[in-house]
């Protein structure tokens, strides 16, 4: 199975859109050769309205992912802000025809489970999970196909430490398993991932992982626009992420919110290389 790196050159869902440059930067510093994967071409929306750019970019990403999985390839999507998750996982589930029957592990400092109606900021990188679950803007919920892409029973969030009441209420109502950072620190990341894997593999046809750079501690991942203190640490994460290596049930990986314009040069990109290397090398 060939690994295909698919860029999401859009940062309009974030407050700082510098993350749109991350795919090109990671390509230039050799991510493809590092994990032995081939890049596809970069798409830049010609829309001018922020919402239209996000909708267009997610639709294109979904199409590119559908194309990759239909050829039997393994998509690795590189953002870009986390609104990209609408495109990535709509594409994976639609391309494999497993909507609602696919597991997802969501590594993030935030829940990203607002809808346009509950979000105070209006930032779309805080909304992708709700849309994948079928809540929110009709057009974004319909990317790829007109049905929810992920079932709450097959979803886990890991590393959460910053959220608002309304998004937490939605996930609680749906019964989503959330591993807050306190539990991760108490039990250890390896143990938490082991439990998460049981959930996302139970009666599903594969699973994926999405990694928001802000899940990591800012001391080791300063290159993101939404830093939160007390995150995951590189050494433990690299060791724990080795569990994904060679897992035939893993069907796609997503990386979001890297902004190389922020933080100390090279620190965050090294972490990204190490994390993806643990999964793919």
PDB file of C-alpha atoms in Angstrom:
ATOM      1  CA  UNK A   1       0.000   0.000   0.000  1.00  0.00           C
ATOM      2  CA  UNK A   2       1.490   3.320  -1.090  1.00  0.00           C
ATOM      3  CA  UNK A   3       1.521   6.229   1.353  1.00  0.00           C
ATOM      4  CA  UNK A   4       0.196   9.458  -0.168  1.00  0.00           C
ATOM      5  CA  UNK A   5       0.769  12.869   1.461  1.00  0.00           C
ATOM      6  CA  UNK A   6      -2.193  15.129   0.673  1.00  0.00           C
ATOM      7  CA  UNK A   7      -1.822  18.845   1.532  1.00  0.00           C
ATOM      8  CA  UNK A   8      -4.559  21.051   2.960  1.00  0.00           C
ATOM      9  CA  UNK A   9      -3.163  24.524   2.285  1.00  0.00           C
ATOM     10  CA  UNK A  10      -5.898  26.376   4.150  1.00  0.00           C
ATOM     11  CA  UNK A  11      -5.700  28.268   7.426  1.00  0.00           C
ATOM     12  CA  UNK A  12      -8.941  30.219   7.198  1.00  0.00           C
ATOM     13  CA  UNK A  13     -10.490  28.248  10.040  1.00  0.00           C
ATOM     14  CA  UNK A  14      -7.842  29.504  12.486  1.00  0.00           C
ATOM     15  CA  UNK A  15      -7.123  32.921  13.959  1.00  0.00           C
ATOM     16  CA  UNK A  16      -3.609  32.833  12.473  1.00  0.00           C
ATOM     17  CA  UNK A  17      -3.723  31.441   8.940  1.00  0.00           C
ATOM     18  CA  UNK A  18       0.033  30.829   8.782  1.00  0.00           C
ATOM     19  CA  UNK A  19      -0.635  27.108   9.177  1.00  0.00           C
ATOM     20  CA  UNK A  20      -1.707  27.114   5.516  1.00  0.00           C
ATOM     21  CA  UNK A  21       1.998  27.187   4.636  1.00  0.00           C
ATOM     22  CA  UNK A  22       2.805  24.049   6.639  1.00  0.00           C
ATOM     23  CA  UNK A  23       2.383  21.460   3.859  1.00  0.00           C
ATOM     24  CA  UNK A  24       4.795  23.289   1.549  1.00  0.00           C
ATOM     25  CA  UNK A  25       7.286  23.782   4.399  1.00  0.00           C
ATOM     26  CA  UNK A  26       7.175  20.128   5.457  1.00  0.00           C
ATOM     27  CA  UNK A  27       7.563  19.065   1.842  1.00  0.00           C
ATOM     28  CA  UNK A  28      10.591  21.335   1.412  1.00  0.00           C
ATOM     29  CA  UNK A  29      12.354  19.957   4.500  1.00  0.00           C
ATOM     30  CA  UNK A  30      11.915  16.355   3.406  1.00  0.00           C
ATOM     31  CA  UNK A  31       8.901  14.842   5.159  1.00  0.00           C
ATOM     32  CA  UNK A  32       8.096  12.731   2.106  1.00  0.00           C
ATOM     33  CA  UNK A  33      11.474  11.018   2.002  1.00  0.00           C
ATOM     34  CA  UNK A  34      11.515  10.710   5.807  1.00  0.00           C
ATOM     35  CA  UNK A  35       8.433   8.472   5.848  1.00  0.00           C
ATOM     36  CA  UNK A  36       8.773   7.201   2.253  1.00  0.00           C
ATOM     37  CA  UNK A  37       5.571   8.801   1.002  1.00  0.00           C
ATOM     38  CA  UNK A  38       4.674  10.664  -2.193  1.00  0.00           C
ATOM     39  CA  UNK A  39       3.123  14.144  -2.178  1.00  0.00           C
ATOM     40  CA  UNK A  40       0.114  15.059  -4.301  1.00  0.00           C
ATOM     41  CA  UNK A  41      -0.300  18.545  -5.755  1.00  0.00           C
ATOM     42  CA  UNK A  42      -1.305  21.438  -3.514  1.00  0.00           C
ATOM     43  CA  UNK A  43      -4.724  23.009  -4.002  1.00  0.00           C
ATOM     44  CA  UNK A  44      -5.392  26.662  -3.153  1.00  0.00           C
ATOM     45  CA  UNK A  45      -9.005  27.803  -3.252  1.00  0.00           C
ATOM     46  CA  UNK A  46      -9.761  30.838  -5.404  1.00  0.00           C
ATOM     47  CA  UNK A  47     -12.766  31.790  -3.249  1.00  0.00           C
ATOM     48  CA  UNK A  48     -12.628  35.066  -1.307  1.00  0.00           C
ATOM     49  CA  UNK A  49     -15.111  34.510   1.542  1.00  0.00           C
ATOM     50  CA  UNK A  50     -13.607  32.675   4.542  1.00  0.00           C
ATOM     51  CA  UNK A  51     -16.468  30.183   4.860  1.00  0.00           C
ATOM     52  CA  UNK A  52     -16.470  29.511   1.105  1.00  0.00           C
ATOM     53  CA  UNK A  53     -12.696  28.913   1.162  1.00  0.00           C
ATOM     54  CA  UNK A  54     -13.092  26.356   3.950  1.00  0.00           C
ATOM     55  CA  UNK A  55     -16.020  24.610   2.276  1.00  0.00           C
ATOM     56  CA  UNK A  56     -14.210  24.506  -1.074  1.00  0.00           C
ATOM     57  CA  UNK A  57     -10.943  23.330   0.485  1.00  0.00           C
ATOM     58  CA  UNK A  58     -12.646  20.585   2.512  1.00  0.00           C
ATOM     59  CA  UNK A  59     -14.558  19.374  -0.542  1.00  0.00           C
ATOM     60  CA  UNK A  60     -11.368  19.201  -2.578  1.00  0.00           C
ATOM     61  CA  UNK A  61      -9.523  17.414   0.236  1.00  0.00           C
ATOM     62  CA  UNK A  62     -12.361  14.908   0.513  1.00  0.00           C
ATOM     63  CA  UNK A  63     -12.191  14.260  -3.240  1.00  0.00           C
ATOM     64  CA  UNK A  64      -8.412  13.762  -3.092  1.00  0.00           C
ATOM     65  CA  UNK A  65      -8.739  11.338  -0.177  1.00  0.00           C
ATOM     66  CA  UNK A  66     -11.513   9.395  -1.930  1.00  0.00           C
ATOM     67  CA  UNK A  67      -9.240   9.104  -4.959  1.00  0.00           C
ATOM     68  CA  UNK A  68      -6.370   7.832  -2.805  1.00  0.00           C
ATOM     69  CA  UNK A  69      -8.336   5.164  -0.933  1.00  0.00           C
ATOM     70  CA  UNK A  70     -10.129   4.021  -4.094  1.00  0.00           C
ATOM     71  CA  UNK A  71      -6.707   3.154  -5.521  1.00  0.00           C
ATOM     72  CA  UNK A  72      -5.799   1.228  -2.377  1.00  0.00           C
ATOM     73  CA  UNK A  73      -3.404   3.896  -1.130  1.00  0.00           C
ATOM     74  CA  UNK A  74      -2.909   5.170   2.439  1.00  0.00           C
ATOM     75  CA  UNK A  75      -3.735   8.895   2.791  1.00  0.00           C
ATOM     76  CA  UNK A  76      -1.739  11.118   5.150  1.00  0.00           C
ATOM     77  CA  UNK A  77      -3.333  14.561   5.142  1.00  0.00           C
ATOM     78  CA  UNK A  78      -1.221  17.541   6.173  1.00  0.00           C
ATOM     79  CA  UNK A  79      -2.731  20.885   7.200  1.00  0.00           C
ATOM     80  CA  UNK A  80      -3.543  23.532   7.521  1.00  0.00           C
ATOM     81  CA  UNK A  81      -6.016  24.231  10.308  1.00  0.00           C
ATOM     82  CA  UNK A  82      -8.178  21.525  11.867  1.00  0.00           C
ATOM     83  CA  UNK A  83     -11.233  22.392   9.770  1.00  0.00           C
ATOM     84  CA  UNK A  84      -9.474  19.972   7.416  1.00  0.00           C
ATOM     85  CA  UNK A  85     -10.871  17.063   9.452  1.00  0.00           C
ATOM     86  CA  UNK A  86     -14.202  17.576   7.686  1.00  0.00           C
ATOM     87  CA  UNK A  87     -12.467  16.852   4.384  1.00  0.00           C
ATOM     88  CA  UNK A  88     -10.146  14.092   5.552  1.00  0.00           C
ATOM     89  CA  UNK A  89     -12.639  11.893   7.360  1.00  0.00           C
ATOM     90  CA  UNK A  90     -15.526  12.576   4.985  1.00  0.00           C
ATOM     91  CA  UNK A  91     -13.208  11.402   2.221  1.00  0.00           C
ATOM     92  CA  UNK A  92     -11.981   8.316   4.068  1.00  0.00           C
ATOM     93  CA  UNK A  93     -15.410   7.122   5.191  1.00  0.00           C
ATOM     94  CA  UNK A  94     -17.059   7.880   1.848  1.00  0.00           C
ATOM     95  CA  UNK A  95     -14.244   6.348  -0.193  1.00  0.00           C
ATOM     96  CA  UNK A  96     -14.344   3.162   1.885  1.00  0.00           C
ATOM     97  CA  UNK A  97     -18.166   3.299   2.191  1.00  0.00           C
ATOM     98  CA  UNK A  98     -17.950   2.995   5.972  1.00  0.00           C
ATOM     99  CA  UNK A  99     -19.812   6.104   7.170  1.00  0.00           C
ATOM    100  CA  UNK A 100     -20.776   5.579  10.812  1.00  0.00           C
ATOM    101  CA  UNK A 101     -18.789   2.338  10.910  1.00  0.00           C
ATOM    102  CA  UNK A 102     -15.296   3.788  11.223  1.00  0.00           C
ATOM    103  CA  UNK A 103     -13.254   4.606  14.328  1.00  0.00           C
ATOM    104  CA  UNK A 104     -11.407   7.849  15.010  1.00  0.00           C
ATOM    105  CA  UNK A 105      -8.854   8.802  17.681  1.00  0.00           C
ATOM    106  CA  UNK A 106      -8.702  12.576  18.070  1.00  0.00           C
ATOM    107  CA  UNK A 107      -5.453  13.861  19.658  1.00  0.00           C
ATOM    108  CA  UNK A 108      -6.033  17.500  20.615  1.00  0.00           C
ATOM    109  CA  UNK A 109      -5.912  20.040  23.427  1.00  0.00           C
ATOM    110  CA  UNK A 110      -9.419  21.113  22.369  1.00  0.00           C
ATOM    111  CA  UNK A 111     -12.701  19.351  21.636  1.00  0.00           C
ATOM    112  CA  UNK A 112     -13.355  21.095  18.300  1.00  0.00           C
ATOM    113  CA  UNK A 113     -17.026  20.190  18.766  1.00  0.00           C
ATOM    114  CA  UNK A 114     -18.765  23.541  18.394  1.00  0.00           C
ATOM    115  CA  UNK A 115     -21.334  24.288  15.727  1.00  0.00           C
ATOM    116  CA  UNK A 116     -21.745  27.710  14.083  1.00  0.00           C
ATOM    117  CA  UNK A 117     -24.626  28.272  16.513  1.00  0.00           C
ATOM    118  CA  UNK A 118     -22.630  27.537  19.700  1.00  0.00           C
ATOM    119  CA  UNK A 119     -19.242  29.026  18.785  1.00  0.00           C
ATOM    120  CA  UNK A 120     -18.481  32.440  20.250  1.00  0.00           C
ATOM    121  CA  UNK A 121     -15.370  32.919  18.099  1.00  0.00           C
ATOM    122  CA  UNK A 122     -16.865  31.691  14.823  1.00  0.00           C
ATOM    123  CA  UNK A 123     -13.550  29.956  14.069  1.00  0.00           C
ATOM    124  CA  UNK A 124     -14.186  26.844  11.996  1.00  0.00           C
ATOM    125  CA  UNK A 125     -11.147  24.989  13.339  1.00  0.00           C
ATOM    126  CA  UNK A 126     -13.189  24.663  16.536  1.00  0.00           C
ATOM    127  CA  UNK A 127     -16.076  22.915  14.758  1.00  0.00           C
ATOM    128  CA  UNK A 128     -14.955  19.948  12.621  1.00  0.00           C
ATOM    129  CA  UNK A 129     -15.830  17.181  15.056  1.00  0.00           C
ATOM    130  CA  UNK A 130     -19.427  18.313  15.435  1.00  0.00           C
ATOM    131  CA  UNK A 131     -19.814  18.300  11.658  1.00  0.00           C
ATOM    132  CA  UNK A 132     -18.352  14.804  11.321  1.00  0.00           C
ATOM    133  CA  UNK A 133     -20.930  13.684  13.891  1.00  0.00           C
ATOM    134  CA  UNK A 134     -23.690  15.305  11.812  1.00  0.00           C
ATOM    135  CA  UNK A 135     -24.245  18.566  13.725  1.00  0.00           C
ATOM    136  CA  UNK A 136     -23.805  22.072  12.328  1.00  0.00           C
ATOM    137  CA  UNK A 137     -23.690  23.623   8.880  1.00  0.00           C
ATOM    138  CA  UNK A 138     -25.608  21.554   6.327  1.00  0.00           C
ATOM    139  CA  UNK A 139     -23.050  21.985   3.543  1.00  0.00           C
ATOM    140  CA  UNK A 140     -20.105  20.973   5.739  1.00  0.00           C
ATOM    141  CA  UNK A 141     -22.052  18.010   7.115  1.00  0.00           C
ATOM    142  CA  UNK A 142     -22.685  16.946   3.506  1.00  0.00           C
ATOM    143  CA  UNK A 143     -19.072  16.948   2.294  1.00  0.00           C
ATOM    144  CA  UNK A 144     -18.443  13.549   0.708  1.00  0.00           C
ATOM    145  CA  UNK A 145     -21.915  12.195   1.469  1.00  0.00           C
ATOM    146  CA  UNK A 146     -25.162  13.264   3.120  1.00  0.00           C
ATOM    147  CA  UNK A 147     -24.782  11.306   6.347  1.00  0.00           C
ATOM    148  CA  UNK A 148     -22.782  11.486   9.589  1.00  0.00           C
ATOM    149  CA  UNK A 149     -19.254  10.232   9.014  1.00  0.00           C
ATOM    150  CA  UNK A 150     -18.371   9.146  12.553  1.00  0.00           C
ATOM    151  CA  UNK A 151     -20.535   7.478  15.206  1.00  0.00           C
ATOM    152  CA  UNK A 152     -20.036   8.692  18.797  1.00  0.00           C
ATOM    153  CA  UNK A 153     -19.559   5.073  19.895  1.00  0.00           C
ATOM    154  CA  UNK A 154     -16.468   4.784  17.684  1.00  0.00           C
ATOM    155  CA  UNK A 155     -14.791   8.049  18.708  1.00  0.00           C
ATOM    156  CA  UNK A 156     -12.197   8.901  21.375  1.00  0.00           C
ATOM    157  CA  UNK A 157     -10.586  12.231  22.271  1.00  0.00           C
ATOM    158  CA  UNK A 158      -7.152  12.237  23.931  1.00  0.00           C
ATOM    159  CA  UNK A 159      -5.301  15.111  25.622  1.00  0.00           C
ATOM    160  CA  UNK A 160      -8.229  17.497  26.126  1.00  0.00           C
ATOM    161  CA  UNK A 161      -7.542  20.411  28.470  1.00  0.00           C
ATOM    162  CA  UNK A 162      -9.294  23.492  27.018  1.00  0.00           C
ATOM    163  CA  UNK A 163     -12.976  23.546  26.056  1.00  0.00           C
ATOM    164  CA  UNK A 164     -16.289  25.379  26.367  1.00  0.00           C
ATOM    165  CA  UNK A 165     -19.436  24.152  28.068  1.00  0.00           C
ATOM    166  CA  UNK A 166     -21.641  23.933  24.979  1.00  0.00           C
ATOM    167  CA  UNK A 167     -19.300  21.675  23.004  1.00  0.00           C
ATOM    168  CA  UNK A 168     -18.653  19.531  26.084  1.00  0.00           C
ATOM    169  CA  UNK A 169     -22.409  19.163  26.552  1.00  0.00           C
ATOM    170  CA  UNK A 170     -22.803  17.862  23.002  1.00  0.00           C
ATOM    171  CA  UNK A 171     -20.110  15.213  23.376  1.00  0.00           C
ATOM    172  CA  UNK A 172     -21.377  14.226  26.821  1.00  0.00           C
ATOM    173  CA  UNK A 173     -24.920  13.873  25.484  1.00  0.00           C
ATOM    174  CA  UNK A 174     -23.613  11.614  22.718  1.00  0.00           C
ATOM    175  CA  UNK A 175     -21.565   9.492  25.119  1.00  0.00           C
ATOM    176  CA  UNK A 176     -18.185  10.139  23.501  1.00  0.00           C
ATOM    177  CA  UNK A 177     -15.182   8.779  25.440  1.00  0.00           C
ATOM    178  CA  UNK A 178     -12.914  11.686  26.391  1.00  0.00           C
ATOM    179  CA  UNK A 179      -9.479  11.129  27.919  1.00  0.00           C
ATOM    180  CA  UNK A 180      -8.750  14.471  29.581  1.00  0.00           C
ATOM    181  CA  UNK A 181      -5.093  15.340  30.098  1.00  0.00           C
ATOM    182  CA  UNK A 182      -5.283  14.577  33.842  1.00  0.00           C
ATOM    183  CA  UNK A 183      -6.269  10.984  33.096  1.00  0.00           C
ATOM    184  CA  UNK A 184      -3.574  10.680  30.432  1.00  0.00           C
ATOM    185  CA  UNK A 185      -0.922  11.917  32.871  1.00  0.00           C
ATOM    186  CA  UNK A 186      -2.176   9.601  35.625  1.00  0.00           C
ATOM    187  CA  UNK A 187      -2.410   6.422  33.549  1.00  0.00           C
ATOM    188  CA  UNK A 188       0.242   7.063  30.922  1.00  0.00           C
ATOM    189  CA  UNK A 189      -0.313   7.627  27.207  1.00  0.00           C
ATOM    190  CA  UNK A 190       0.389   4.021  26.205  1.00  0.00           C
ATOM    191  CA  UNK A 191      -2.352   2.696  28.495  1.00  0.00           C
ATOM    192  CA  UNK A 192      -4.836   5.320  27.313  1.00  0.00           C
ATOM    193  CA  UNK A 193      -4.162   4.555  23.640  1.00  0.00           C
ATOM    194  CA  UNK A 194      -4.643   0.840  24.344  1.00  0.00           C
ATOM    195  CA  UNK A 195      -8.135   1.545  25.691  1.00  0.00           C
ATOM    196  CA  UNK A 196      -8.889   3.923  22.817  1.00  0.00           C
ATOM    197  CA  UNK A 197      -7.928   1.256  20.277  1.00  0.00           C
ATOM    198  CA  UNK A 198     -10.422  -1.179  21.777  1.00  0.00           C
ATOM    199  CA  UNK A 199     -13.154   1.431  21.328  1.00  0.00           C
ATOM    200  CA  UNK A 200     -12.316   2.468  17.761  1.00  0.00           C
ATOM    201  CA  UNK A 201     -11.834  -1.138  16.605  1.00  0.00           C
ATOM    202  CA  UNK A 202     -15.031  -2.493  18.146  1.00  0.00           C
ATOM    203  CA  UNK A 203     -17.447  -3.375  15.318  1.00  0.00           C
ATOM    204  CA  UNK A 204     -15.787  -0.991  12.844  1.00  0.00           C
ATOM    205  CA  UNK A 205     -14.184  -1.394   9.448  1.00  0.00           C
ATOM    206  CA  UNK A 206     -10.945   0.365  10.292  1.00  0.00           C
ATOM    207  CA  UNK A 207      -9.975   3.537  12.113  1.00  0.00           C
ATOM    208  CA  UNK A 208      -7.935   6.713  11.697  1.00  0.00           C
ATOM    209  CA  UNK A 209      -5.976   9.114  13.874  1.00  0.00           C
ATOM    210  CA  UNK A 210      -5.936  12.892  13.740  1.00  0.00           C
ATOM    211  CA  UNK A 211      -3.143  14.786  15.474  1.00  0.00           C
ATOM    212  CA  UNK A 212      -3.500  18.461  16.307  1.00  0.00           C
ATOM    213  CA  UNK A 213      -0.031  19.809  17.103  1.00  0.00           C
ATOM    214  CA  UNK A 214      -1.448  21.656  20.110  1.00  0.00           C
ATOM    215  CA  UNK A 215      -1.985  18.335  21.903  1.00  0.00           C
ATOM    216  CA  UNK A 216       1.731  18.530  22.722  1.00  0.00           C
ATOM    217  CA  UNK A 217       3.268  20.694  25.412  1.00  0.00           C
ATOM    218  CA  UNK A 218       4.235  24.169  24.108  1.00  0.00           C
ATOM    219  CA  UNK A 219       7.788  23.653  25.356  1.00  0.00           C
ATOM    220  CA  UNK A 220       8.206  20.963  22.691  1.00  0.00           C
ATOM    221  CA  UNK A 221       5.689  22.164  20.099  1.00  0.00           C
ATOM    222  CA  UNK A 222       5.714  25.974  20.043  1.00  0.00           C
ATOM    223  CA  UNK A 223       4.845  26.054  16.335  1.00  0.00           C
ATOM    224  CA  UNK A 224       1.078  26.249  16.610  1.00  0.00           C
ATOM    225  CA  UNK A 225      -1.392  29.091  16.996  1.00  0.00           C
ATOM    226  CA  UNK A 226      -3.478  27.585  19.803  1.00  0.00           C
ATOM    227  CA  UNK A 227      -0.953  26.596  22.465  1.00  0.00           C
ATOM    228  CA  UNK A 228      -2.222  25.168  25.767  1.00  0.00           C
ATOM    229  CA  UNK A 229       0.050  24.372  28.742  1.00  0.00           C
ATOM    230  CA  UNK A 230       0.555  20.906  30.243  1.00  0.00           C
ATOM    231  CA  UNK A 231       0.367  18.842  27.069  1.00  0.00           C
ATOM    232  CA  UNK A 232       1.813  15.546  25.888  1.00  0.00           C
ATOM    233  CA  UNK A 233       5.590  15.190  25.773  1.00  0.00           C
ATOM    234  CA  UNK A 234       7.587  14.036  22.772  1.00  0.00           C
ATOM    235  CA  UNK A 235       9.441  11.080  24.299  1.00  0.00           C
ATOM    236  CA  UNK A 236       6.345   9.404  25.720  1.00  0.00           C
ATOM    237  CA  UNK A 237       4.329  10.122  22.571  1.00  0.00           C
ATOM    238  CA  UNK A 238       6.960   8.711  20.203  1.00  0.00           C
ATOM    239  CA  UNK A 239       7.127   5.516  22.249  1.00  0.00           C
ATOM    240  CA  UNK A 240       3.340   5.207  22.541  1.00  0.00           C
ATOM    241  CA  UNK A 241       2.655   5.961  18.866  1.00  0.00           C
ATOM    242  CA  UNK A 242       4.739   2.953  17.820  1.00  0.00           C
ATOM    243  CA  UNK A 243       1.628   0.874  18.589  1.00  0.00           C
ATOM    244  CA  UNK A 244       0.105   2.177  15.339  1.00  0.00           C
ATOM    245  CA  UNK A 245       3.002   0.947  13.194  1.00  0.00           C
ATOM    246  CA  UNK A 246       1.948  -1.847  10.864  1.00  0.00           C
ATOM    247  CA  UNK A 247      -1.638  -1.928  12.154  1.00  0.00           C
ATOM    248  CA  UNK A 248      -3.710  -3.062   9.175  1.00  0.00           C
ATOM    249  CA  UNK A 249      -6.853  -1.541  10.701  1.00  0.00           C
ATOM    250  CA  UNK A 250      -5.310   1.952  10.524  1.00  0.00           C
ATOM    251  CA  UNK A 251      -6.568   3.496   7.277  1.00  0.00           C
ATOM    252  CA  UNK A 252      -5.490   7.166   7.395  1.00  0.00           C
ATOM    253  CA  UNK A 253      -3.570   9.742   9.445  1.00  0.00           C
ATOM    254  CA  UNK A 254      -4.107  13.499   9.684  1.00  0.00           C
ATOM    255  CA  UNK A 255      -1.811  16.244  11.013  1.00  0.00           C
ATOM    256  CA  UNK A 256      -3.240  19.708  11.724  1.00  0.00           C
ATOM    257  CA  UNK A 257      -2.382  23.164  13.061  1.00  0.00           C
ATOM    258  CA  UNK A 258       1.389  23.220  12.502  1.00  0.00           C
ATOM    259  CA  UNK A 259       2.534  26.815  11.938  1.00  0.00           C
ATOM    260  CA  UNK A 260       6.268  27.040  11.246  1.00  0.00           C
ATOM    261  CA  UNK A 261       6.108  30.847  11.416  1.00  0.00           C
ATOM    262  CA  UNK A 262       5.615  30.562  15.192  1.00  0.00           C
ATOM    263  CA  UNK A 263       7.953  29.332  17.914  1.00  0.00           C
ATOM    264  CA  UNK A 264      11.593  28.314  17.795  1.00  0.00           C
ATOM    265  CA  UNK A 265      12.658  27.228  14.338  1.00  0.00           C
ATOM    266  CA  UNK A 266      12.936  23.486  13.912  1.00  0.00           C
ATOM    267  CA  UNK A 267      11.636  22.290  17.289  1.00  0.00           C
ATOM    268  CA  UNK A 268       8.080  21.544  16.204  1.00  0.00           C
ATOM    269  CA  UNK A 269       9.033  20.131  12.808  1.00  0.00           C
ATOM    270  CA  UNK A 270      11.424  17.717  14.535  1.00  0.00           C
ATOM    271  CA  UNK A 271       8.580  16.556  16.768  1.00  0.00           C
ATOM    272  CA  UNK A 272       6.362  16.041  13.706  1.00  0.00           C
ATOM    273  CA  UNK A 273       9.081  14.009  11.981  1.00  0.00           C
ATOM    274  CA  UNK A 274       9.528  11.912  15.130  1.00  0.00           C
ATOM    275  CA  UNK A 275       5.802  11.295  15.635  1.00  0.00           C
ATOM    276  CA  UNK A 276       5.079  10.384  12.015  1.00  0.00           C
ATOM    277  CA  UNK A 277       8.289   8.380  11.941  1.00  0.00           C
ATOM    278  CA  UNK A 278       7.056   6.334  14.908  1.00  0.00           C
ATOM    279  CA  UNK A 279       3.936   5.443  12.919  1.00  0.00           C
ATOM    280  CA  UNK A 280       5.435   4.884   9.480  1.00  0.00           C
ATOM    281  CA  UNK A 281       9.171   4.155   9.617  1.00  0.00           C
TER     282      UNK A 281
END
